[in-house]
Amino acid sequence: MTKKQFRYDMQRGLGSCVAALKNMNDSEKERFQPLVLWGCSREMAYDAQCEDSRSFYLYELIMEFADITPFLDVIEKRLMHSMHSRGWEFVQDCNLLALFVYDGNRRAWRILTHCYDTLLQILSKKHTKERYGLLPERDNLEHMCVSLVCNCFDDRKRKTKLYKMVVRDLGILISGNALFDYDDFEWFQAASKDTLGEKTIQKLLYETNTNENIKNYALFRKKRLEERKLESERKKKMEPETADEIYRRLKNGEKVGQMCSLMLGRTFMRQGKKLEISKLAAYYRDEKEFDIRYDLLRLLANRECAWAPTLSSLFADSQSEHSELSEKAFTALSYYPKDVRVRDYAIALLQKKEHIAEAVSMLAVNYEASDKELFVQSVKQIPITYENGFWHSAFFDVMDVFHAPGKKKPKELLPYMYQNTLCSFCREDVVREMGRRHMLTRELLEEMQYDCNSDIRDYAGKKLRMIKNNFQ
């Protein structure tokens, strides 16, 4: 494997990198050490929210080298830097160090606990949040708390001890600084409950001999949960119940995010209010003011409601000079029920090489066997980058072609998407479809055992065991 190919595959989390290192001697591996160090110095996951961080993948790469010290040096430096930043690099670093702690590495434990103490000190002195209410150190402290309690040790007694330590410290922080409350660390609480169980959590928080700071945290938690129940009931009463009310409030200056969630259109459909969706679509069709037109389309541009807007409106807005309105119109068109007019529009765009990713999504819904050549060619023309995510939704829609009934599917796109997608969550669907079509060679399955996606690893392992059993 060349260094260029190694870096390309590593960015995608492909198992080929780990497999390649396993087949090299130590001197050969040295050529690739700078690339793995490079991977440790940045956020590697394309979408950590759905595919998780690439920590275990990086860990497997690192453990192929005889000396892990250079990697710990980079991770420590990056951790202390990224704790002030948004994004998922800090999570990646925390989880990586937790894996080393789990293996008994004392230096990794010292790095984690030093960073934890530093974050607590920083936050105790904070008095304002950043613009838009952001506070990266708070978010990163919560991730650190999860790593300490849930990921570092297998020993339940030690997990419990760490949970009590963290809750004590959070009790001190919340009591001493009005900038924070229980909501700021609720994900930590949920992760701890999954790890220790609800009964254990209740006992640790509310037993009579609990530390005073833990009691304070428990009181904050109880009070906030009670307040949230009342808030939820109040918001539900304030949500608009008709299209007329939505439109009136938009005209009065309210925004969709203020008066209701973007899910309201779907809620109407679940409640059987199809007529209200039609009314919203009529308001959208006739509206001239950009902001209101855009907000109305935001409620309609989903799988449940996209049938309602007129195609002439969506076609026109897809060519709007307002990029947000154009993008939302294309989204609605990609959800629009199968229609020859949408298919013709998509083909025309692809032939002109305009809005290729969006046109691919539209054609995927309306795919016919005669479209195969143009479809395959167009998919391969979509740029795949971290910055431009249009390829991501297009690849997702391409997979719907395979899930729909019909013959002559563009199966040559499956190896292409497997090799090139930056999202390992999407790659899992590709892998399973390749398996259904008997496209997975033994060599490819061996590689997949080291994929950054744990479900792909499990799937490949199961397939290999089946192959082995069939030859016995």
Short mmCIF file of C-alpha atoms in Angstrom, two decimals:
data_model
loop_
_atom_site.label_atom_id
_atom_site.label_comp_id
_atom_site.label_asym_id
_atom_site.label_seq_id
_atom_site.Cartn_x
_atom_site.Cartn_y
_atom_site.Cartn_z
CA MET A 1 0.00 0.00 0.00
CA THR A 2 1.29 3.45 -0.89
CA LYS A 3 1.33 6.25 1.68
CA LYS A 4 -1.16 8.19 -0.43
CA GLN A 5 -3.60 5.27 -0.45
CA PHE A 6 -3.03 4.67 3.27
CA ARG A 7 -3.97 8.25 4.12
CA TYR A 8 -7.00 8.15 1.82
CA ASP A 9 -8.28 4.92 3.39
CA MET A 10 -7.49 6.10 6.93
CA GLN A 11 -9.62 9.21 6.46
CA ARG A 12 -12.50 6.89 5.63
CA GLY A 13 -11.80 4.50 8.49
CA LEU A 14 -11.31 1.52 6.19
CA GLY A 15 -9.88 -1.66 7.65
CA SER A 16 -7.29 -1.84 4.86
CA CYS A 17 -4.94 0.37 6.91
CA VAL A 18 -4.90 -1.88 9.98
CA ALA A 19 -4.69 -4.99 7.81
CA ALA A 20 -1.73 -3.53 5.91
CA LEU A 21 0.20 -2.70 9.10
CA LYS A 22 -0.39 -6.20 10.45
CA ASN A 23 1.38 -7.61 7.41
CA MET A 24 4.48 -5.39 7.77
CA ASN A 25 7.62 -5.73 9.84
CA ASP A 26 8.63 -2.91 12.21
CA SER A 27 10.95 -1.20 9.74
CA GLU A 28 8.23 -1.15 7.06
CA LYS A 29 5.73 0.31 9.54
CA GLU A 30 8.01 3.28 10.24
CA ARG A 31 7.10 4.75 6.83
CA PHE A 32 3.47 5.01 7.95
CA GLN A 33 4.01 6.30 11.48
CA PRO A 34 3.83 10.00 10.44
CA LEU A 35 0.47 9.34 8.80
CA VAL A 36 -1.01 7.76 11.94
CA LEU A 37 0.43 10.64 13.99
CA TRP A 38 -1.27 12.99 11.55
CA GLY A 39 -4.55 11.15 12.16
CA CYS A 40 -4.13 11.57 15.91
CA SER A 41 -3.79 15.33 15.53
CA ARG A 42 -7.24 16.04 14.06
CA GLU A 43 -10.86 14.98 14.16
CA MET A 44 -11.07 11.90 11.98
CA ALA A 45 -14.79 11.05 11.92
CA TYR A 46 -16.90 12.62 9.21
CA ASP A 47 -20.03 12.59 11.39
CA ALA A 48 -19.22 11.47 14.91
CA GLN A 49 -22.83 12.09 15.95
CA CYS A 50 -24.00 9.03 14.03
CA GLU A 51 -20.82 7.00 13.45
CA ASP A 52 -19.05 7.71 16.77
CA SER A 53 -15.47 8.96 17.03
CA ARG A 54 -12.69 7.01 15.35
CA SER A 55 -10.90 6.42 18.66
CA PHE A 56 -10.87 2.63 18.60
CA TYR A 57 -9.77 2.65 14.96
CA LEU A 58 -6.84 4.96 15.76
CA TYR A 59 -6.07 2.84 18.82
CA GLU A 60 -5.75 -0.28 16.67
CA LEU A 61 -3.44 1.56 14.28
CA ILE A 62 -1.29 2.87 17.14
CA MET A 63 -0.97 -0.55 18.75
CA GLU A 64 0.69 -1.89 15.60
CA PHE A 65 3.78 0.18 16.48
CA ALA A 66 6.38 -0.98 18.99
CA ASP A 67 6.64 2.41 20.73
CA ILE A 68 3.41 4.26 21.53
CA THR A 69 5.16 7.20 23.24
CA PRO A 70 5.12 9.51 20.18
CA PHE A 71 1.38 8.95 19.85
CA LEU A 72 0.71 9.74 23.51
CA ASP A 73 2.79 12.90 23.10
CA VAL A 74 0.58 14.07 20.23
CA ILE A 75 -2.67 13.07 21.92
CA GLU A 76 -1.73 14.87 25.14
CA LYS A 77 -0.83 18.04 23.24
CA ARG A 78 -4.00 17.93 21.19
CA LEU A 79 -6.22 17.20 24.21
CA MET A 80 -4.99 20.26 26.12
CA HIS A 81 -5.49 22.34 22.96
CA SER A 82 -8.87 20.96 21.85
CA MET A 83 -10.46 21.34 25.29
CA HIS A 84 -11.02 24.99 24.35
CA SER A 85 -12.55 24.13 20.97
CA ARG A 86 -15.85 22.93 19.59
CA GLY A 87 -16.08 19.79 17.52
CA TRP A 88 -15.32 16.15 18.18
CA GLU A 89 -11.54 16.08 18.38
CA PHE A 90 -11.62 16.36 22.16
CA VAL A 91 -14.01 13.39 22.35
CA GLN A 92 -11.73 11.40 20.07
CA ASP A 93 -8.76 12.16 22.32
CA CYS A 94 -10.67 11.34 25.52
CA ASN A 95 -11.86 8.01 24.19
CA LEU A 96 -8.41 7.16 22.87
CA LEU A 97 -6.82 7.81 26.24
CA ALA A 98 -9.57 5.82 27.96
CA LEU A 99 -8.63 2.81 25.81
CA PHE A 100 -5.03 3.13 26.95
CA VAL A 101 -6.16 3.47 30.58
CA TYR A 102 -8.27 0.34 30.17
CA ASP A 103 -5.04 -1.41 29.13
CA GLY A 104 -3.33 -0.19 32.31
CA ASN A 105 -1.37 2.76 30.88
CA ARG A 106 -0.70 5.07 33.83
CA ARG A 107 0.47 8.00 31.74
CA ALA A 108 -2.87 8.07 29.90
CA TRP A 109 -4.68 8.19 33.26
CA ARG A 110 -2.53 11.09 34.43
CA ILE A 111 -3.26 13.00 31.22
CA LEU A 112 -7.00 12.49 31.57
CA THR A 113 -7.22 13.46 35.22
CA HIS A 114 -4.99 16.51 34.71
CA CYS A 115 -7.24 17.70 31.90
CA TYR A 116 -10.33 17.03 34.04
CA ASP A 117 -8.95 19.14 36.90
CA THR A 118 -7.94 21.90 34.49
CA LEU A 119 -11.41 22.07 32.94
CA LEU A 120 -13.04 22.28 36.38
CA GLN A 121 -10.76 25.16 37.32
CA ILE A 122 -11.44 27.00 34.06
CA LEU A 123 -15.21 26.63 34.36
CA SER A 124 -15.32 27.65 38.01
CA LYS A 125 -13.93 31.05 36.91
CA LYS A 126 -16.21 31.47 33.87
CA HIS A 127 -18.91 34.13 34.12
CA THR A 128 -20.13 34.44 30.53
CA LYS A 129 -20.72 32.18 27.57
CA GLU A 130 -19.55 32.74 24.04
CA ARG A 131 -21.73 34.07 21.27
CA TYR A 132 -24.92 32.04 20.75
CA GLY A 133 -24.55 30.66 24.28
CA LEU A 134 -21.68 28.34 23.39
CA LEU A 135 -19.20 27.15 25.97
CA PRO A 136 -16.80 24.53 24.55
CA GLU A 137 -15.10 23.85 27.89
CA ARG A 138 -18.44 22.89 29.42
CA ASP A 139 -19.24 20.50 26.57
CA ASN A 140 -15.77 19.00 26.77
CA LEU A 141 -15.92 18.57 30.54
CA GLU A 142 -19.10 16.54 30.07
CA HIS A 143 -17.37 14.31 27.51
CA MET A 144 -14.46 13.93 29.92
CA CYS A 145 -16.85 12.89 32.72
CA VAL A 146 -18.39 10.23 30.48
CA SER A 147 -14.97 8.87 29.55
CA LEU A 148 -13.81 8.69 33.16
CA VAL A 149 -16.91 6.92 34.48
CA CYS A 150 -17.95 4.77 31.53
CA ASN A 151 -14.87 3.93 29.46
CA CYS A 152 -11.72 3.73 31.56
CA PHE A 153 -12.31 0.67 33.74
CA ASP A 154 -14.24 -2.58 33.73
CA ASP A 155 -14.36 -2.72 37.53
CA ARG A 156 -17.87 -1.70 38.67
CA LYS A 157 -16.62 -0.62 42.09
CA ARG A 158 -14.16 1.77 40.47
CA LYS A 159 -16.80 3.09 38.09
CA THR A 160 -19.06 3.82 41.06
CA LYS A 161 -16.27 5.61 42.89
CA LEU A 162 -15.54 7.76 39.84
CA TYR A 163 -19.23 8.57 39.40
CA LYS A 164 -19.43 9.83 42.99
CA MET A 165 -16.29 11.91 42.48
CA VAL A 166 -17.62 13.51 39.30
CA VAL A 167 -21.09 14.20 40.74
CA ARG A 168 -19.48 15.75 43.82
CA ASP A 169 -17.40 18.04 41.63
CA LEU A 170 -20.39 18.96 39.49
CA GLY A 171 -22.35 19.75 42.62
CA ILE A 172 -19.60 22.16 43.67
CA LEU A 173 -19.46 23.72 40.20
CA ILE A 174 -23.24 24.22 39.87
CA SER A 175 -23.60 25.54 43.42
CA GLY A 176 -20.75 28.01 43.01
CA ASN A 177 -21.55 29.36 39.55
CA ALA A 178 -24.98 30.48 38.29
CA LEU A 179 -23.76 29.95 34.72
CA PHE A 180 -24.35 26.20 35.06
CA ASP A 181 -27.23 23.93 35.94
CA TYR A 182 -28.18 20.25 35.74
CA ASP A 183 -29.11 20.50 32.05
CA ASP A 184 -25.49 21.22 31.19
CA PHE A 185 -24.46 17.69 32.21
CA GLU A 186 -27.54 15.62 31.50
CA TRP A 187 -25.87 13.47 28.84
CA PHE A 188 -23.28 12.45 31.44
CA GLN A 189 -26.12 11.45 33.74
CA ALA A 190 -27.79 9.37 31.00
CA ALA A 191 -24.51 7.64 30.09
CA SER A 192 -23.83 6.88 33.76
CA LYS A 193 -27.31 5.39 34.13
CA ASP A 194 -26.65 3.10 31.15
CA THR A 195 -23.35 2.04 32.73
CA LEU A 196 -24.35 1.65 36.39
CA GLY A 197 -28.12 1.19 36.21
CA GLU A 198 -31.01 3.35 37.43
CA LYS A 199 -31.20 1.74 40.89
CA THR A 200 -27.51 2.32 41.60
CA ILE A 201 -27.73 5.95 40.45
CA GLN A 202 -30.77 6.61 42.66
CA LYS A 203 -29.04 5.07 45.64
CA LEU A 204 -25.82 7.03 45.13
CA LEU A 205 -27.66 10.35 44.71
CA TYR A 206 -30.31 10.05 47.41
CA GLU A 207 -28.96 7.80 50.17
CA THR A 208 -28.92 9.48 53.61
CA ASN A 209 -25.16 9.46 54.15
CA THR A 210 -24.39 11.05 50.78
CA ASN A 211 -21.73 13.76 50.56
CA GLU A 212 -23.20 17.30 50.84
CA ASN A 213 -22.08 18.30 47.35
CA ILE A 214 -23.62 15.16 45.89
CA LYS A 215 -26.85 16.05 47.68
CA ASN A 216 -26.73 19.48 46.09
CA TYR A 217 -26.33 17.91 42.64
CA ALA A 218 -29.25 15.57 43.35
CA LEU A 219 -31.44 18.52 44.40
CA PHE A 220 -30.53 20.44 41.24
CA ARG A 221 -31.44 17.35 39.22
CA LYS A 222 -34.79 16.82 40.93
CA LYS A 223 -35.76 20.49 40.65
CA ARG A 224 -34.79 20.70 36.96
CA LEU A 225 -36.71 17.55 36.00
CA GLU A 226 -39.82 18.95 37.65
CA GLU A 227 -39.38 22.30 35.87
CA ARG A 228 -38.86 20.58 32.53
CA LYS A 229 -42.14 18.69 32.83
CA LEU A 230 -44.01 21.96 33.36
CA GLU A 231 -42.11 23.61 30.46
CA SER A 232 -43.00 20.74 28.13
CA GLU A 233 -46.68 21.05 28.97
CA ARG A 234 -46.58 24.83 28.49
CA LYS A 235 -44.80 24.58 25.10
CA LYS A 236 -47.29 21.98 23.93
CA LYS A 237 -50.15 24.36 24.72
CA MET A 238 -48.42 27.21 22.87
CA GLU A 239 -47.75 25.25 19.66
CA PRO A 240 -49.92 26.29 16.71
CA GLU A 241 -52.63 23.81 15.80
CA THR A 242 -53.59 24.99 12.33
CA ALA A 243 -51.95 26.24 9.15
CA ASP A 244 -53.78 29.56 9.52
CA GLU A 245 -52.29 30.08 12.96
CA ILE A 246 -48.79 29.20 11.74
CA TYR A 247 -49.07 31.68 8.89
CA ARG A 248 -50.50 34.43 11.09
CA ARG A 249 -47.67 34.06 13.62
CA LEU A 250 -45.06 34.03 10.85
CA LYS A 251 -46.52 37.26 9.53
CA ASN A 252 -46.27 38.70 13.04
CA GLY A 253 -42.52 38.09 13.03
CA GLU A 254 -42.18 34.76 14.78
CA LYS A 255 -39.83 32.14 13.38
CA VAL A 256 -40.47 28.43 13.01
CA GLY A 257 -37.86 27.57 15.62
CA GLN A 258 -39.52 29.93 18.12
CA MET A 259 -43.17 28.92 17.73
CA CYS A 260 -42.70 25.23 16.94
CA SER A 261 -40.20 22.61 15.87
CA LEU A 262 -39.46 21.65 12.27
CA MET A 263 -41.24 18.38 13.07
CA LEU A 264 -44.66 20.08 13.26
CA GLY A 265 -45.56 19.18 9.67
CA ARG A 266 -44.87 15.51 10.40
CA THR A 267 -46.89 15.82 13.62
CA PHE A 268 -49.84 17.17 11.64
CA MET A 269 -49.63 14.17 9.30
CA ARG A 270 -49.55 11.73 12.22
CA GLN A 271 -52.59 13.50 13.68
CA GLY A 272 -54.47 13.11 10.41
CA LYS A 273 -54.37 16.83 9.61
CA LYS A 274 -53.65 16.39 5.92
CA LEU A 275 -55.85 19.37 5.07
CA GLU A 276 -53.64 21.62 7.23
CA ILE A 277 -50.59 20.48 5.26
CA SER A 278 -52.38 21.36 2.03
CA LYS A 279 -53.15 24.81 3.45
CA LEU A 280 -49.50 25.30 4.42
CA ALA A 281 -48.51 24.37 0.87
CA ALA A 282 -50.99 26.94 -0.50
CA TYR A 283 -49.53 29.63 1.75
CA TYR A 284 -46.07 28.64 0.54
CA ARG A 285 -47.13 28.76 -3.12
CA ASP A 286 -48.53 32.30 -2.82
CA GLU A 287 -46.00 33.84 -0.39
CA LYS A 288 -43.72 36.53 -1.79
CA GLU A 289 -41.68 37.41 1.32
CA PHE A 290 -38.49 35.31 1.32
CA ASP A 291 -38.14 34.61 5.06
CA ILE A 292 -41.75 33.45 5.44
CA ARG A 293 -41.63 31.43 2.22
CA TYR A 294 -38.48 29.72 3.46
CA ASP A 295 -39.96 28.93 6.89
CA LEU A 296 -43.09 27.44 5.32
CA LEU A 297 -40.98 25.23 3.06
CA ARG A 298 -38.91 24.10 6.04
CA LEU A 299 -42.07 22.57 7.51
CA LEU A 300 -42.90 20.83 4.24
CA ALA A 301 -39.50 19.58 3.02
CA ASN A 302 -39.64 16.14 4.61
CA ARG A 303 -40.70 12.64 3.61
CA GLU A 304 -44.20 12.96 5.09
CA CYS A 305 -45.15 16.38 3.69
CA ALA A 306 -43.22 16.83 0.41
CA TRP A 307 -46.23 15.69 -1.64
CA ALA A 308 -48.08 18.92 -0.83
CA PRO A 309 -46.17 21.80 -2.52
CA THR A 310 -46.75 22.34 -6.24
CA LEU A 311 -43.88 21.16 -8.41
CA SER A 312 -43.80 24.50 -10.23
CA SER A 313 -43.05 26.23 -6.90
CA LEU A 314 -40.34 23.74 -5.98
CA PHE A 315 -38.74 23.88 -9.44
CA ALA A 316 -38.65 27.68 -9.30
CA ASP A 317 -37.25 27.84 -5.78
CA SER A 318 -34.58 25.23 -6.56
CA GLN A 319 -33.13 27.80 -8.96
CA SER A 320 -33.46 30.66 -6.46
CA GLU A 321 -30.50 32.97 -5.89
CA HIS A 322 -31.13 32.41 -2.18
CA SER A 323 -28.99 29.33 -1.50
CA GLU A 324 -30.95 28.27 1.61
CA LEU A 325 -34.27 28.35 -0.22
CA SER A 326 -32.75 26.53 -3.20
CA GLU A 327 -31.31 23.81 -0.98
CA LYS A 328 -34.62 23.33 0.85
CA ALA A 329 -36.52 23.09 -2.46
CA PHE A 330 -34.14 20.40 -3.69
CA THR A 331 -34.65 18.56 -0.40
CA ALA A 332 -38.41 18.59 -0.93
CA LEU A 333 -37.96 17.38 -4.52
CA SER A 334 -35.83 14.46 -3.33
CA TYR A 335 -38.75 13.42 -1.07
CA TYR A 336 -41.46 14.10 -3.65
CA PRO A 337 -43.46 10.98 -4.66
CA LYS A 338 -42.35 9.34 -7.89
CA ASP A 339 -43.21 11.66 -10.79
CA VAL A 340 -42.01 11.80 -14.40
CA ARG A 341 -41.69 15.59 -14.19
CA VAL A 342 -39.16 15.31 -11.36
CA ARG A 343 -37.29 12.62 -13.29
CA ASP A 344 -37.12 14.79 -16.40
CA TYR A 345 -35.91 17.75 -14.35
CA ALA A 346 -33.20 15.64 -12.70
CA ILE A 347 -32.00 14.26 -16.04
CA ALA A 348 -31.88 17.76 -17.55
CA LEU A 349 -29.74 18.99 -14.63
CA LEU A 350 -27.38 16.02 -14.91
CA GLN A 351 -26.96 16.49 -18.63
CA LYS A 352 -26.04 20.13 -17.99
CA LYS A 353 -23.84 19.04 -15.04
CA GLU A 354 -25.69 21.40 -12.69
CA HIS A 355 -26.62 20.58 -9.06
CA ILE A 356 -25.33 17.05 -9.64
CA ALA A 357 -25.73 15.75 -6.07
CA GLU A 358 -29.26 17.13 -5.74
CA ALA A 359 -30.24 15.77 -9.17
CA VAL A 360 -28.88 12.33 -8.24
CA SER A 361 -31.13 12.33 -5.16
CA MET A 362 -34.16 13.24 -7.28
CA LEU A 363 -33.35 10.63 -9.92
CA ALA A 364 -32.86 7.99 -7.22
CA VAL A 365 -36.54 8.33 -6.26
CA ASN A 366 -37.55 8.08 -9.92
CA TYR A 367 -34.88 5.62 -11.08
CA GLU A 368 -35.53 3.42 -14.10
CA ALA A 369 -33.27 0.79 -15.65
CA SER A 370 -32.65 3.04 -18.67
CA ASP A 371 -31.11 5.66 -16.35
CA LYS A 372 -28.29 3.37 -15.23
CA GLU A 373 -25.41 4.74 -17.31
CA LEU A 374 -26.18 8.40 -16.60
CA PHE A 375 -26.88 7.62 -12.94
CA VAL A 376 -23.58 5.79 -12.35
CA GLN A 377 -21.59 8.42 -14.21
CA SER A 378 -23.25 11.24 -12.26
CA VAL A 379 -22.74 9.67 -8.84
CA LYS A 380 -19.02 9.35 -9.56
CA GLN A 381 -18.87 13.04 -10.50
CA ILE A 382 -20.02 14.25 -7.08
CA PRO A 383 -17.06 15.72 -5.13
CA ILE A 384 -16.48 13.88 -1.84
CA THR A 385 -15.05 16.29 0.72
CA TYR A 386 -15.40 17.09 4.42
CA GLU A 387 -16.53 20.62 3.60
CA ASN A 388 -19.24 19.84 1.06
CA GLY A 389 -21.77 17.36 2.40
CA PHE A 390 -24.07 17.09 -0.62
CA TRP A 391 -22.45 13.77 -1.57
CA HIS A 392 -23.51 12.38 1.82
CA SER A 393 -27.25 12.74 1.27
CA ALA A 394 -26.86 11.68 -2.37
CA PHE A 395 -25.12 8.42 -1.36
CA PHE A 396 -27.89 7.80 1.16
CA ASP A 397 -30.51 8.24 -1.57
CA VAL A 398 -28.57 5.99 -3.95
CA MET A 399 -28.94 3.18 -1.43
CA ASP A 400 -32.73 3.62 -1.58
CA VAL A 401 -32.51 2.50 -5.21
CA PHE A 402 -31.21 -0.87 -4.03
CA HIS A 403 -33.87 -1.17 -1.33
CA ALA A 404 -36.70 -0.54 -3.81
CA PRO A 405 -38.14 -3.37 -5.94
CA GLY A 406 -36.93 -3.75 -9.50
CA LYS A 407 -34.10 -5.16 -11.57
CA LYS A 408 -30.93 -3.88 -13.25
CA LYS A 409 -29.71 -1.93 -10.24
CA PRO A 410 -26.39 -0.03 -10.60
CA LYS A 411 -24.45 -2.51 -8.45
CA GLU A 412 -21.07 -1.15 -9.66
CA LEU A 413 -21.77 1.83 -7.38
CA LEU A 414 -21.56 -0.35 -4.27
CA PRO A 415 -17.75 -0.95 -4.37
CA TYR A 416 -17.32 2.69 -5.37
CA MET A 417 -19.25 3.99 -2.36
CA TYR A 418 -17.59 1.46 -0.05
CA GLN A 419 -14.16 2.70 -1.07
CA ASN A 420 -14.91 6.42 -1.15
CA THR A 421 -17.57 7.41 1.40
CA LEU A 422 -16.23 9.35 4.36
CA CYS A 423 -19.12 8.17 6.55
CA SER A 424 -18.72 4.71 8.06
CA PHE A 425 -22.35 4.70 9.21
CA CYS A 426 -23.46 4.85 5.56
CA ARG A 427 -20.77 2.35 4.58
CA GLU A 428 -22.44 -0.28 6.76
CA ASP A 429 -25.55 -0.20 4.56
CA VAL A 430 -23.33 -0.53 1.49
CA VAL A 431 -21.51 -3.52 3.00
CA ARG A 432 -24.73 -5.33 3.84
CA GLU A 433 -26.08 -4.74 0.35
CA MET A 434 -22.85 -6.09 -1.13
CA GLY A 435 -23.27 -9.13 1.11
CA ARG A 436 -26.82 -9.71 -0.16
CA ARG A 437 -25.51 -9.58 -3.70
CA HIS A 438 -22.59 -11.95 -2.98
CA MET A 439 -20.01 -9.26 -3.79
CA LEU A 440 -17.86 -9.69 -0.65
CA THR A 441 -14.67 -11.62 -1.26
CA ARG A 442 -12.82 -13.31 1.56
CA GLU A 443 -10.02 -10.74 1.19
CA LEU A 444 -12.49 -7.88 1.55
CA LEU A 445 -14.10 -9.48 4.59
CA GLU A 446 -10.68 -9.89 6.22
CA GLU A 447 -10.12 -6.17 5.71
CA MET A 448 -13.55 -5.28 7.09
CA GLN A 449 -12.70 -6.93 10.40
CA TYR A 450 -10.67 -3.78 11.17
CA ASP A 451 -13.15 -1.17 9.90
CA CYS A 452 -13.76 1.82 12.16
CA ASN A 453 -17.45 0.83 12.25
CA SER A 454 -17.95 -1.86 14.92
CA ASP A 455 -21.08 -3.22 13.23
CA ILE A 456 -19.14 -3.74 9.99
CA ARG A 457 -16.44 -5.56 11.96
CA ASP A 458 -19.04 -7.82 13.58
CA TYR A 459 -20.75 -8.46 10.24
CA ALA A 460 -17.46 -9.38 8.55
CA GLY A 461 -16.51 -11.68 11.41
CA LYS A 462 -19.84 -13.49 11.18
CA LYS A 463 -19.49 -13.92 7.42
CA LEU A 464 -15.96 -15.29 7.77
CA ARG A 465 -17.09 -17.80 10.40
CA MET A 466 -19.83 -18.97 8.06
CA ILE A 467 -17.27 -19.43 5.27
CA LYS A 468 -14.98 -21.38 7.60
CA ASN A 469 -17.83 -23.64 8.79
CA ASN A 470 -18.85 -24.38 5.19
CA PHE A 471 -15.36 -25.65 4.39
CA GLN A 472 -15.11 -27.89 7.44
#
